[in-house]
Coordinates of C-alpha atoms and ligand atoms in Angstrom, one line a residue:
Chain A
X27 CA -29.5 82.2 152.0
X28 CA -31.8 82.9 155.4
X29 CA -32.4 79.5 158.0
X30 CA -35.4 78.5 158.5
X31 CA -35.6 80.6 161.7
X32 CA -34.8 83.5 160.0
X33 CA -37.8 82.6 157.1
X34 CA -40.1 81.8 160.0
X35 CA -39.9 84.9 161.3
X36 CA -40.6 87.0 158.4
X37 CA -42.9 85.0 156.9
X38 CA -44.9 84.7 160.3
X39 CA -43.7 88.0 162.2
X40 CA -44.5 88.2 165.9
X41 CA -45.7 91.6 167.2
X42 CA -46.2 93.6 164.5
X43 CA -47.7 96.4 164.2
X44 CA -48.5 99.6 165.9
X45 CA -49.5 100.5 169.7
X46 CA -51.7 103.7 169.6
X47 CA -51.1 104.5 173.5
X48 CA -47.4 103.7 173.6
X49 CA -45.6 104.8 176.3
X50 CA -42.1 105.1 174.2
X51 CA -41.1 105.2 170.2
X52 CA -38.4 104.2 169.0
X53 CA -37.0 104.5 165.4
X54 CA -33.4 103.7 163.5
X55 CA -32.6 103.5 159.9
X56 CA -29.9 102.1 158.4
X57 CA -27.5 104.3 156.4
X58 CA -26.2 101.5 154.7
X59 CA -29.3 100.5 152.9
X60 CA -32.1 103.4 153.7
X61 CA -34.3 101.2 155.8
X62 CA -36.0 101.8 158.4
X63 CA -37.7 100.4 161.9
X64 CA -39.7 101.6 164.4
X65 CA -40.8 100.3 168.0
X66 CA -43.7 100.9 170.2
X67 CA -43.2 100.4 173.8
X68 CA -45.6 100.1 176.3
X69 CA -44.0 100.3 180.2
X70 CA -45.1 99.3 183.4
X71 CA -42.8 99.1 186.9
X72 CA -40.0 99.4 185.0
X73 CA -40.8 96.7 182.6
X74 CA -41.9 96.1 178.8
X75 CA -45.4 95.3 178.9
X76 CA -45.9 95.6 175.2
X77 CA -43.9 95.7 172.2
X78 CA -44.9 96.4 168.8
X79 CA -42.7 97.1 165.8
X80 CA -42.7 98.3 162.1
X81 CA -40.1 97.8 159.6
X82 CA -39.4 98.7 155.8
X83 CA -36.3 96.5 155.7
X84 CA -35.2 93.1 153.9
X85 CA -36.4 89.5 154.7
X86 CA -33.1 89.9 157.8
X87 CA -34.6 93.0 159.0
X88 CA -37.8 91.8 159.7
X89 CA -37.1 88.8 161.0
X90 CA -34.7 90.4 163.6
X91 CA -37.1 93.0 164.4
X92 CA -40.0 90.2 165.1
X93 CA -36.9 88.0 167.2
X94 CA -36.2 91.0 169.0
X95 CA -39.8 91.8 170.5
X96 CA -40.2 88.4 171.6
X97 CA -36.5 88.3 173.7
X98 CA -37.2 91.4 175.6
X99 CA -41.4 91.2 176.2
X100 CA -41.6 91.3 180.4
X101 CA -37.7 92.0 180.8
X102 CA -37.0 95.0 182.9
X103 CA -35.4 98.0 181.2
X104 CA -32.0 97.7 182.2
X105 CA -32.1 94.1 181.1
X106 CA -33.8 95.1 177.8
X107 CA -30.3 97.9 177.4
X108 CA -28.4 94.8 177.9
X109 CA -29.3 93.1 174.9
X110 CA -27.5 93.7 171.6
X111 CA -27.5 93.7 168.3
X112 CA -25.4 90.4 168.2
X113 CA -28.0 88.4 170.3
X114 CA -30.3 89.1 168.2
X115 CA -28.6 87.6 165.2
X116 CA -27.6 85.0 167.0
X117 CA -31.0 83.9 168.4
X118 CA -31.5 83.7 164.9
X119 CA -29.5 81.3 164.3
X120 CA -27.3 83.7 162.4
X121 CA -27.7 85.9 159.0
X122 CA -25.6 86.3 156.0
X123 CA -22.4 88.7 156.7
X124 CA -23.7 91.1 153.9
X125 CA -27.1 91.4 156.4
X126 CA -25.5 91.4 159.5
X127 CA -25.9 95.1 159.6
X128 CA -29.9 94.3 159.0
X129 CA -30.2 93.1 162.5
X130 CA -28.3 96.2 164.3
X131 CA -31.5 98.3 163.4
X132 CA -33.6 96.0 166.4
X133 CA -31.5 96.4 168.9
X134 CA -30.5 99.5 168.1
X135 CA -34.4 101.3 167.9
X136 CA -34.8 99.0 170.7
X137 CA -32.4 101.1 173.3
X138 CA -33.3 104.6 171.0
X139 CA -37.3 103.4 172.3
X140 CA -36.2 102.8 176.0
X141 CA -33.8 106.3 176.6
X142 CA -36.6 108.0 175.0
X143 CA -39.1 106.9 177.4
X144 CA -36.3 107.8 180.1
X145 CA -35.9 110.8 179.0
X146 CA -39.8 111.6 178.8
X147 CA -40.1 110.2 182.1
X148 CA -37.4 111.8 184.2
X149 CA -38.8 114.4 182.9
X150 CA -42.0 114.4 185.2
Chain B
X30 CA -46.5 66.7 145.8
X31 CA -43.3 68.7 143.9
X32 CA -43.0 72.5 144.8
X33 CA -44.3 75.2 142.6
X34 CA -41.8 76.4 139.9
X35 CA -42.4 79.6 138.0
X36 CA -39.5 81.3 136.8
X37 CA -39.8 84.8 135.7
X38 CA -36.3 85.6 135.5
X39 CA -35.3 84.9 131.8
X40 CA -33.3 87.9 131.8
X41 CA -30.6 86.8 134.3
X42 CA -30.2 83.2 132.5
X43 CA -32.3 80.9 130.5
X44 CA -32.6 77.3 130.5
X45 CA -30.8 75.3 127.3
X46 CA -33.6 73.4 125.3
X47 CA -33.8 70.1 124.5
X48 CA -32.5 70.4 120.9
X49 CA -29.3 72.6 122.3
X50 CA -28.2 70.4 124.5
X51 CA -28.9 67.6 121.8
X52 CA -26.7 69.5 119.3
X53 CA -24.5 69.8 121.5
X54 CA -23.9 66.3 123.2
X55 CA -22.2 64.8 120.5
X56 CA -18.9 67.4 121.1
X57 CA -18.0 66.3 124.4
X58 CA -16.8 62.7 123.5
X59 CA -17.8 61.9 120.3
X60 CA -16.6 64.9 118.1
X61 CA -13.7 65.5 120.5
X62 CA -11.2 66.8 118.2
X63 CA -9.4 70.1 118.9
X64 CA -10.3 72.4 116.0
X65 CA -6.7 73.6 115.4
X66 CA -5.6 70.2 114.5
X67 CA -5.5 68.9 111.4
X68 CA -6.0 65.2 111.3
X69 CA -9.5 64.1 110.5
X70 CA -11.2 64.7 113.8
X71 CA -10.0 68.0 114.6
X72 CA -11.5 69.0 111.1
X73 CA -15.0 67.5 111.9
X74 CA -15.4 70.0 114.8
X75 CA -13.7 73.3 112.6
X76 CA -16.8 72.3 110.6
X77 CA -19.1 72.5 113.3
X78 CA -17.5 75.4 115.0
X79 CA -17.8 77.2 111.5
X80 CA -21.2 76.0 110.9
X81 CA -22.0 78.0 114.5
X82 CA -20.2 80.7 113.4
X83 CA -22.4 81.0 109.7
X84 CA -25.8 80.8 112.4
X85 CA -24.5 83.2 114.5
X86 CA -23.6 86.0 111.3
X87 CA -26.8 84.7 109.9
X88 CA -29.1 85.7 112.7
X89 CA -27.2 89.3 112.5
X90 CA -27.2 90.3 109.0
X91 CA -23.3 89.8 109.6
X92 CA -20.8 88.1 107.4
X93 CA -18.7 84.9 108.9
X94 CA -15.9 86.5 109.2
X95 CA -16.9 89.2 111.7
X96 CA -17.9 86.9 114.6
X97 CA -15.6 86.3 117.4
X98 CA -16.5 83.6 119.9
X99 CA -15.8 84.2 123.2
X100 CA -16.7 83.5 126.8
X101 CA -19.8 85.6 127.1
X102 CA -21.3 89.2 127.1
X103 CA -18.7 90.6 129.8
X104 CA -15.9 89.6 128.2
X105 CA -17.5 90.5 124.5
X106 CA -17.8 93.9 126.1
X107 CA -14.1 94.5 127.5
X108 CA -12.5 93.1 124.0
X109 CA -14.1 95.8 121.9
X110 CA -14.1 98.2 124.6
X111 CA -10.1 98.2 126.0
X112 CA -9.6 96.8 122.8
X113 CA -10.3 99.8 120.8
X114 CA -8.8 102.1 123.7
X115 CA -5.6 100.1 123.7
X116 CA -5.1 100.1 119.6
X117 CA -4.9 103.7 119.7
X118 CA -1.8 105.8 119.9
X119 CA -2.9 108.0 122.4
X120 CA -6.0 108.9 124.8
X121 CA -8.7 109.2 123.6
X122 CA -12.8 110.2 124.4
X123 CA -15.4 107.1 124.9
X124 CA -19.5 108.4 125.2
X125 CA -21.9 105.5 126.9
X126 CA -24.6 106.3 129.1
X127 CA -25.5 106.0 133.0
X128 CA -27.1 102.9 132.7
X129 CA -25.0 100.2 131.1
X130 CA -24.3 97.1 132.6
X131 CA -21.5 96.7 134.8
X132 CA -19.3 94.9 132.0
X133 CA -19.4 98.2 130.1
X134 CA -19.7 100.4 133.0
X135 CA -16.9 99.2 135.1
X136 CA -14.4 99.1 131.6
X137 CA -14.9 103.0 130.7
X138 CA -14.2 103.9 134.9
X139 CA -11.2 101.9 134.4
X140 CA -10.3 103.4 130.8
X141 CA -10.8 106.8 132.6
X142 CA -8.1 106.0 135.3
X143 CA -5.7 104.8 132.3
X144 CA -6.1 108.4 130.9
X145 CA -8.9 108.3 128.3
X146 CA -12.0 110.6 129.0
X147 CA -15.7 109.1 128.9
X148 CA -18.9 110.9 129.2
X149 CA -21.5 109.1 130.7
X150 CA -24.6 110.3 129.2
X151 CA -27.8 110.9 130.8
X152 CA -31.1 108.7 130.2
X153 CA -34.6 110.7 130.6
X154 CA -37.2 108.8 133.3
X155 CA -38.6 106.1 131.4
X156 CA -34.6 105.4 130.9
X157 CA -33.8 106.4 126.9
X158 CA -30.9 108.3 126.0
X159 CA -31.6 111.1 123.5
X160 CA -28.7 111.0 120.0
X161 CA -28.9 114.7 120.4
X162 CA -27.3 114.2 123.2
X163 CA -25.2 111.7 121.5
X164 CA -24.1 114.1 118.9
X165 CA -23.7 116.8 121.4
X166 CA -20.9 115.0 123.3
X167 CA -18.8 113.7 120.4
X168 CA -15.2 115.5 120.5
X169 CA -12.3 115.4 117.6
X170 CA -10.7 112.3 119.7
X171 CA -14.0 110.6 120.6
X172 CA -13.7 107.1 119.4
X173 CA -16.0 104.7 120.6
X174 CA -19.8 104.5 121.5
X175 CA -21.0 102.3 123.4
X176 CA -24.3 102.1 124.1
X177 CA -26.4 99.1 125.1
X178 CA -29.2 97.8 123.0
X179 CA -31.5 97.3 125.8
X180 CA -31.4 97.8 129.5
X181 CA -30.9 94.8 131.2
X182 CA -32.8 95.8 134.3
X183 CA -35.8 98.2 133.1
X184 CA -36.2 96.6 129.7
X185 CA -35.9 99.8 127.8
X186 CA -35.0 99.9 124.4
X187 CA -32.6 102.9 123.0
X188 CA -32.8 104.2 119.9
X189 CA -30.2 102.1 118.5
X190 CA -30.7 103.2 114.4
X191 CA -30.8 106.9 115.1
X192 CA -27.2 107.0 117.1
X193 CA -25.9 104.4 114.7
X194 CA -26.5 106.8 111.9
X195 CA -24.9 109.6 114.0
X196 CA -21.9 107.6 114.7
X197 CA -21.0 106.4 110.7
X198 CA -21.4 109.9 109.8
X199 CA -18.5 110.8 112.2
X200 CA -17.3 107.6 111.2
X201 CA -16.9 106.8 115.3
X202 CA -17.2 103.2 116.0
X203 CA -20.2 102.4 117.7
X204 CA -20.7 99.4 119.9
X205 CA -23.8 97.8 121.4
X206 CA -24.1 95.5 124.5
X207 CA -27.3 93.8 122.8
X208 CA -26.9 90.7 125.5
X209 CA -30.5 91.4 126.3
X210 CA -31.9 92.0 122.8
X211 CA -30.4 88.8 120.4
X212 CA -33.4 86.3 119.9
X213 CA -36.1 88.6 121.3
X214 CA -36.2 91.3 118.7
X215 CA -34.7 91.3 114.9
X216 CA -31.5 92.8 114.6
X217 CA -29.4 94.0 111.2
X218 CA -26.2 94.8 111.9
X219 CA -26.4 97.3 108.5
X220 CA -29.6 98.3 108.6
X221 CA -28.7 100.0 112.5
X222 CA -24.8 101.0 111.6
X223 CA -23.7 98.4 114.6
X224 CA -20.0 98.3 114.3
X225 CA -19.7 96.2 117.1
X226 CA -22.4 93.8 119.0
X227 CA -22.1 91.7 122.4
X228 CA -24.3 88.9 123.4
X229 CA -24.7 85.8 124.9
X230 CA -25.7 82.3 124.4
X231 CA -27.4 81.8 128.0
X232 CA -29.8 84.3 127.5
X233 CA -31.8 82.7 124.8
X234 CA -31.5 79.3 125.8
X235 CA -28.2 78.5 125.3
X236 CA -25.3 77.2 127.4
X237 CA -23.7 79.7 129.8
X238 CA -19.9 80.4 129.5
X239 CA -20.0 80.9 125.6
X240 CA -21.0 84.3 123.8
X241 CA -19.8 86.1 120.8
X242 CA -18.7 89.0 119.4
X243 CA -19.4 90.9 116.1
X244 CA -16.9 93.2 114.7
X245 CA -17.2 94.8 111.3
X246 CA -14.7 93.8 108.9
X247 CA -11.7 96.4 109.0
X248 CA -12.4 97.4 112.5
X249 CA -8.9 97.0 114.8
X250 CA -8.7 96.2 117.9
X251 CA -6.0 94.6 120.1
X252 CA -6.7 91.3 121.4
X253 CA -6.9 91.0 125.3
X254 CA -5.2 87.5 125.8
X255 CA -2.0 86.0 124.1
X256 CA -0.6 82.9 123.1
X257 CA -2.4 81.4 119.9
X258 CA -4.2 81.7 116.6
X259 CA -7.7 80.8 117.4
X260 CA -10.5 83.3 116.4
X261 CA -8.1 84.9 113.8
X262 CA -5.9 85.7 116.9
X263 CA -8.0 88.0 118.7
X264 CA -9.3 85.9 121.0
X265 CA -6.8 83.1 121.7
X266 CA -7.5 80.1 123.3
X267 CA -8.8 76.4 122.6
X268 CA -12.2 76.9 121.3
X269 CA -15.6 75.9 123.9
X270 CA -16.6 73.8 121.2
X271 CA -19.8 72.1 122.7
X272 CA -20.7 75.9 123.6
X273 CA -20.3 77.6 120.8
X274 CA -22.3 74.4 118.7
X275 CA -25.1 75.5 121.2
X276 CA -24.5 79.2 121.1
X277 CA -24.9 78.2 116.8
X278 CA -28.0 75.6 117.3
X279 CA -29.7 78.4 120.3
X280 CA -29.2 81.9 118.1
X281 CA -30.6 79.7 114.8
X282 CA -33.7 78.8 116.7
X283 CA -34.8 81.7 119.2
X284 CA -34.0 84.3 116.1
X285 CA -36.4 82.1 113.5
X286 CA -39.0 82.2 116.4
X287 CA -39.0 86.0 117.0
X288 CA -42.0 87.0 114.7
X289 CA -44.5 84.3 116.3
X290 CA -42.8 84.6 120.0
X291 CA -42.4 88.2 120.3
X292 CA -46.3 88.5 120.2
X293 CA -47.0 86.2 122.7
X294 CA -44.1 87.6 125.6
X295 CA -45.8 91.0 124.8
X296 CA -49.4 89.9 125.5
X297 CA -48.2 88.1 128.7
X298 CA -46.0 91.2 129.4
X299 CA -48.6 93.3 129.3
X300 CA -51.1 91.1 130.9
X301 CA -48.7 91.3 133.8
X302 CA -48.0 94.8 133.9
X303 CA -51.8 95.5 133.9
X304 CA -52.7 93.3 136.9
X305 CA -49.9 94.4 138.9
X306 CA -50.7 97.8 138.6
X307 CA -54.0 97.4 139.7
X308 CA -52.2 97.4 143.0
X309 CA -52.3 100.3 144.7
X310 CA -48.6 102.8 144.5
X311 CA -46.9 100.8 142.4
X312 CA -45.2 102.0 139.9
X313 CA -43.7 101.1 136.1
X314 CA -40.4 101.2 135.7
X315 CA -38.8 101.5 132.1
X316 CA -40.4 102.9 129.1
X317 CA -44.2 101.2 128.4
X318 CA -43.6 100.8 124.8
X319 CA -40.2 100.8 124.3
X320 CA -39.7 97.9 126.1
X321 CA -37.8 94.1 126.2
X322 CA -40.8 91.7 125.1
X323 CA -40.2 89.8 128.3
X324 CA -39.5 92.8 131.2
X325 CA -41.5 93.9 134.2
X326 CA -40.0 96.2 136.5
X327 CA -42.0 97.5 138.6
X328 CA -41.6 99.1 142.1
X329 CA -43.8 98.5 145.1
X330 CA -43.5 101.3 147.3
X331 CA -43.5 101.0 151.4
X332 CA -41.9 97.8 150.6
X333 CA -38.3 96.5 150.1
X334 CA -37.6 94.5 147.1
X335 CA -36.0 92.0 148.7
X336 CA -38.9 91.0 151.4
X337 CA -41.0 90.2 148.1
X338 CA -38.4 88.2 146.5
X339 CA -38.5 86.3 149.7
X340 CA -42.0 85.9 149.7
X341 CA -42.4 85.1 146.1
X342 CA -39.9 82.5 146.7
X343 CA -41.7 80.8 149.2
X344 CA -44.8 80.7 146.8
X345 CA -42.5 79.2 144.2
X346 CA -42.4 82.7 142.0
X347 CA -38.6 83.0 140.9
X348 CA -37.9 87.0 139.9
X349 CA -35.0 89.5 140.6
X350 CA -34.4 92.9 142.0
X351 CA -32.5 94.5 139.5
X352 CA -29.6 92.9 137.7
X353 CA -28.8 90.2 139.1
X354 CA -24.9 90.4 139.6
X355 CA -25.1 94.0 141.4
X356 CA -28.1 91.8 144.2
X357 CA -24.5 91.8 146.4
X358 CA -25.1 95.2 146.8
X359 CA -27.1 97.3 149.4
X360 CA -27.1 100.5 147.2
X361 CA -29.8 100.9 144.9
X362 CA -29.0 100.1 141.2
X363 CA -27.3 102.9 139.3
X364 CA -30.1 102.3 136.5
X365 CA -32.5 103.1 139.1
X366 CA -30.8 105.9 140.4
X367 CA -30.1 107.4 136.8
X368 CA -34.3 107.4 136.0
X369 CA -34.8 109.6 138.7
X370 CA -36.2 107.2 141.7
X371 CA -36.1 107.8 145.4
X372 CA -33.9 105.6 147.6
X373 CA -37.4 103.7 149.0
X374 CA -39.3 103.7 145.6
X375 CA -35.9 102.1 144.1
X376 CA -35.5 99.3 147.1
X377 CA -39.0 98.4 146.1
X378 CA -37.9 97.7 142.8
X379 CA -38.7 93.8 141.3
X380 CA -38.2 92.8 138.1
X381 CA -40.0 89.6 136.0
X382 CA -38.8 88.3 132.7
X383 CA -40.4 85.9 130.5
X384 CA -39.4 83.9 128.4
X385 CA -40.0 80.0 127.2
X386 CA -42.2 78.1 129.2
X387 CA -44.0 80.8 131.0
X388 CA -47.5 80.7 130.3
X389 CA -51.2 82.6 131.3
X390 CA -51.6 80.1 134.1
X391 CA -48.1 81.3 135.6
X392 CA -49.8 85.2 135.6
X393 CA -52.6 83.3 137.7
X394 CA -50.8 82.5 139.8
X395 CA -48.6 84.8 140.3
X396 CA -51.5 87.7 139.9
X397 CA -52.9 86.0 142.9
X398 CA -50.3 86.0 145.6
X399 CA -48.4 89.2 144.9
X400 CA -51.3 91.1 146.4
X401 CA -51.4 89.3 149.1
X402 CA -47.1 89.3 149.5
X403 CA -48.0 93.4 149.4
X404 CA -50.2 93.4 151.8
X405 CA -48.4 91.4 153.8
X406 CA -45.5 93.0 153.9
X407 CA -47.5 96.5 154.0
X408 CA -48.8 96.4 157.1
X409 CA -45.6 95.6 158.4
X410 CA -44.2 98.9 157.1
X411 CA -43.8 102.0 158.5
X412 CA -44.0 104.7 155.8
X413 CA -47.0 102.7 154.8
X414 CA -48.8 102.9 158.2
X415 CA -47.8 106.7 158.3
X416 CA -49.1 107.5 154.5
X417 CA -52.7 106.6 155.7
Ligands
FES507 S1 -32.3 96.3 156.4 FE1 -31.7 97.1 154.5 S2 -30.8 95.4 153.5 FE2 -31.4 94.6 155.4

């Protein structure tokens, strides 16, 4: 059912985990299926220095979330907004039309991650 | 070097063995005659399909002439159920429970929009439905029961012989979806006061497509298809004879081997169930006694069911989150639901069924990598990280 990019990154997911001096979280859930994600960001000038997710999800949801980290690492923020939930599936080669809505939780907690470290940070 | 096979998921279909498909062979091109006919080789394969029928009455303390071969469980299931709705004059009152399978569930919401009422009875956590409720819900119209043998999904067993009794006393006709149950545990059709029984050749090792269904004598029900005599006209329709010789040759053998198999699914059942609960938060599902010789469901928590599914495929581990014609579904099962779980605990859910061929060096391997798979797959989760 998944490709083999799709297996490869869940069975070997890139960035995972948890940053304990994040600059930004960001978290979605999906009200189709209950499952959630959630992304640390770490930001310097403007830029995503680090990027570290968790995910309860399906084998789609993790995979998109590690794909996702790996296209945005070093992009600036405004080029990070620009990417959606479609690239990611697509960098994935593509998913299953049921799990399509698996991969709109990375993107998605991607942007929630980055407006609320704008937020925090126009703030100051 | 060939890839790792374990299959653990007897419950969703079984393979044929060897002296099925050998029984069965010879009606493809050899005994090719239609049974109807009445030449010479039309009556070779009436025998056989007779033969299959006397097996298949055998193994359920029934008599010949209440068996009805048909395509399977599901359609087994909508001839007695809109079968018996549509031979009455009126509308009329249907109890079943929260938890059937979809090919009894999906009948009664339909029977309900065609103007019959159906209560859907409630199962307590370990998924049993209580005949006091049973007998609580009957009404001066109800006329059907219909309540599975055995939960396809959580392996529990309902107390078949006590709402059997309730239901001849009221002289309701009471039907069980025992697709799960035929070849893994004895069943009398009189000793439980079954009026009506469901199962299906592919799920003790016989060939999909081919299924049967038991009606006690006198029972009427309209017939859902037209146009021919077969199957004493309530179930028209040139007979799957090569099927229903295996459905005949499958429910002979697995029901002979019940006493000496049974014992052996439970030990590796229970091995199973003890070793994966050594895991940390993960739970049972189902009742622990009252259980299928061959289920495991079990949830994981902090984990989605279908992530190990994954994993265990890539190890070679063949199981199933919950039945497997509702896996097109993002919703949590509605047997899930209906024992109380969460909407995380319930996505974590996996189930293993055993059956011929699995074995204690299967456990070994499988007891070895789920931990691993959990772990895995933990540390990737978020409730997890947030629990410790
Ligand atoms: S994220 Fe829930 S099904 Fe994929």
């Amino acid at each position: 059912m998944y490709n083999e990019k799709v297996v490869d990154h869940f069975t070997n997911p890139r960035n995972v985990g948890e940053l304990t001096d994040a600059d930004a979280i960001g978290e979605t859930g999906s009200f189709k299926c209950g499952d959630t994600m959630k992304i640390f960001l770490k930001v310097k000038d403007n830029r995503i220095e680090d990027i570290k997710f968790l995910t309860f999800g399906c084998g789609a949801a993790i995979a998109s979330s590690s794909m996702m980290t790996e296209m945005v690492k070093g992009k600036t923020l405004d080029e990070a907004m620009e990417i959606s939930n479609k690239d990611v599936s697509d960098r994935l080669g593509g998913l299953p039309p049921l799990k399509l809505h698996c991969s709109n939780l990375a993107a998605d907690a991607l942007h929630d991650a980055i407006n609320n470290y704008r937020k925090s940070h126009e703030a100051v | 070097m060939t890839k790792k096979l374990i299959y653990m998921d007897h419950g969703a279909t079984t393979p044929v063995r060897e002296e099925v498909l050998k029984a069965m062979l010879p009606y493809f091109n050899e005994y090719y005659g239609n049974p109807s006919s009445l030449h010479a080789p039309g009556r070779e394969v009436r025998r056989a399909v007779e033969e299959a029928r006397q097996k298949t009455a055998a193994a359920l303390g029934a008599k010949p002439e209440e068996i009805y071969f048909t395509s399977g469980g599901t359609e087994s299931n909508n001839l007695v159920l809109y079968g018996s709705a549509e031979k009455r004059a009126s509308a009329g009152h249907i109890i079943t429970t929260g938890i059937e399978h979809h090919a009894v569930f999906d009948v009664c919401q339909d029977l309900e929009k065609r103007g019959h009422r159906v209560t859907y009875l409630p199962v307590d956590r370990y998924g049993r439905v209580s005949p006091a409720d049973v007998e609580k819900a009957i009404t001066s119209d109800t006329f059907l029961i219909s309540i599975m043998a055995a939960n396809n999904e959580i392996g529990t067993l309902q107390p078949v012989s006590e709402i059997g009794l309730i239901a001849k006393s009221k002289g309701i006709l009471f039907h069980t979806d025992a697709v799960q149950v035929v070849g893994q545990l004895p069943l009398d059709v009189n000793d439980l006061n079954i009026d009506a029984l469901s199962l299906s050749a592919h799920k003790f090792n016989g060939p999909k497509g081919v299924g049967a269904l038991y009606i006690r004598r006198g029972t009427k029900i309209t017939p859902l298809y037209r146009g021919g005599g077969q199957e004493r006209k309530l179930r028209p329709g040139t007979e799957n004879v090569p099927g229903i010789v295996g459905l005949g040759k499958a429910v002979e053998l697995s029901v002979a081997e019940i006493p000496t198999k049974r014992a052996a699914t439970e030990k590796l059942r229970d091995r199973l169930i003890a070793g994966l609960l050594k895991i940390d938060d993960v739970i049972l599902n189902g009742h622990p006694e009252e259980r299928l010789p061959g289920n495991i469901n079990v949830s994981f928590r902090h984990i989605e069911g279908e992530s190990v599914l994954l994993s265990l495929d890539l190890e070679g581990i063949a199981a199933s989150s919950g039945s497997a014609c509702s896996s097109g579904s993002l919703e949590p099962s509605h047997v899930l639901k209906a024992i109380g779980l969460d909407h995380p605990t319930a996505h974590g859910s996996v189930r293993f069924t055993l059956g011929l061929g699995n074995s204690d060096a299967d456990l070994d391997y499988t007891l070895e990598k789920i931990p691993l798979i959990v772990e895995r797959l933990r540390n990737i989760s978020p409730t997890y990280h947030s629990r410790q």
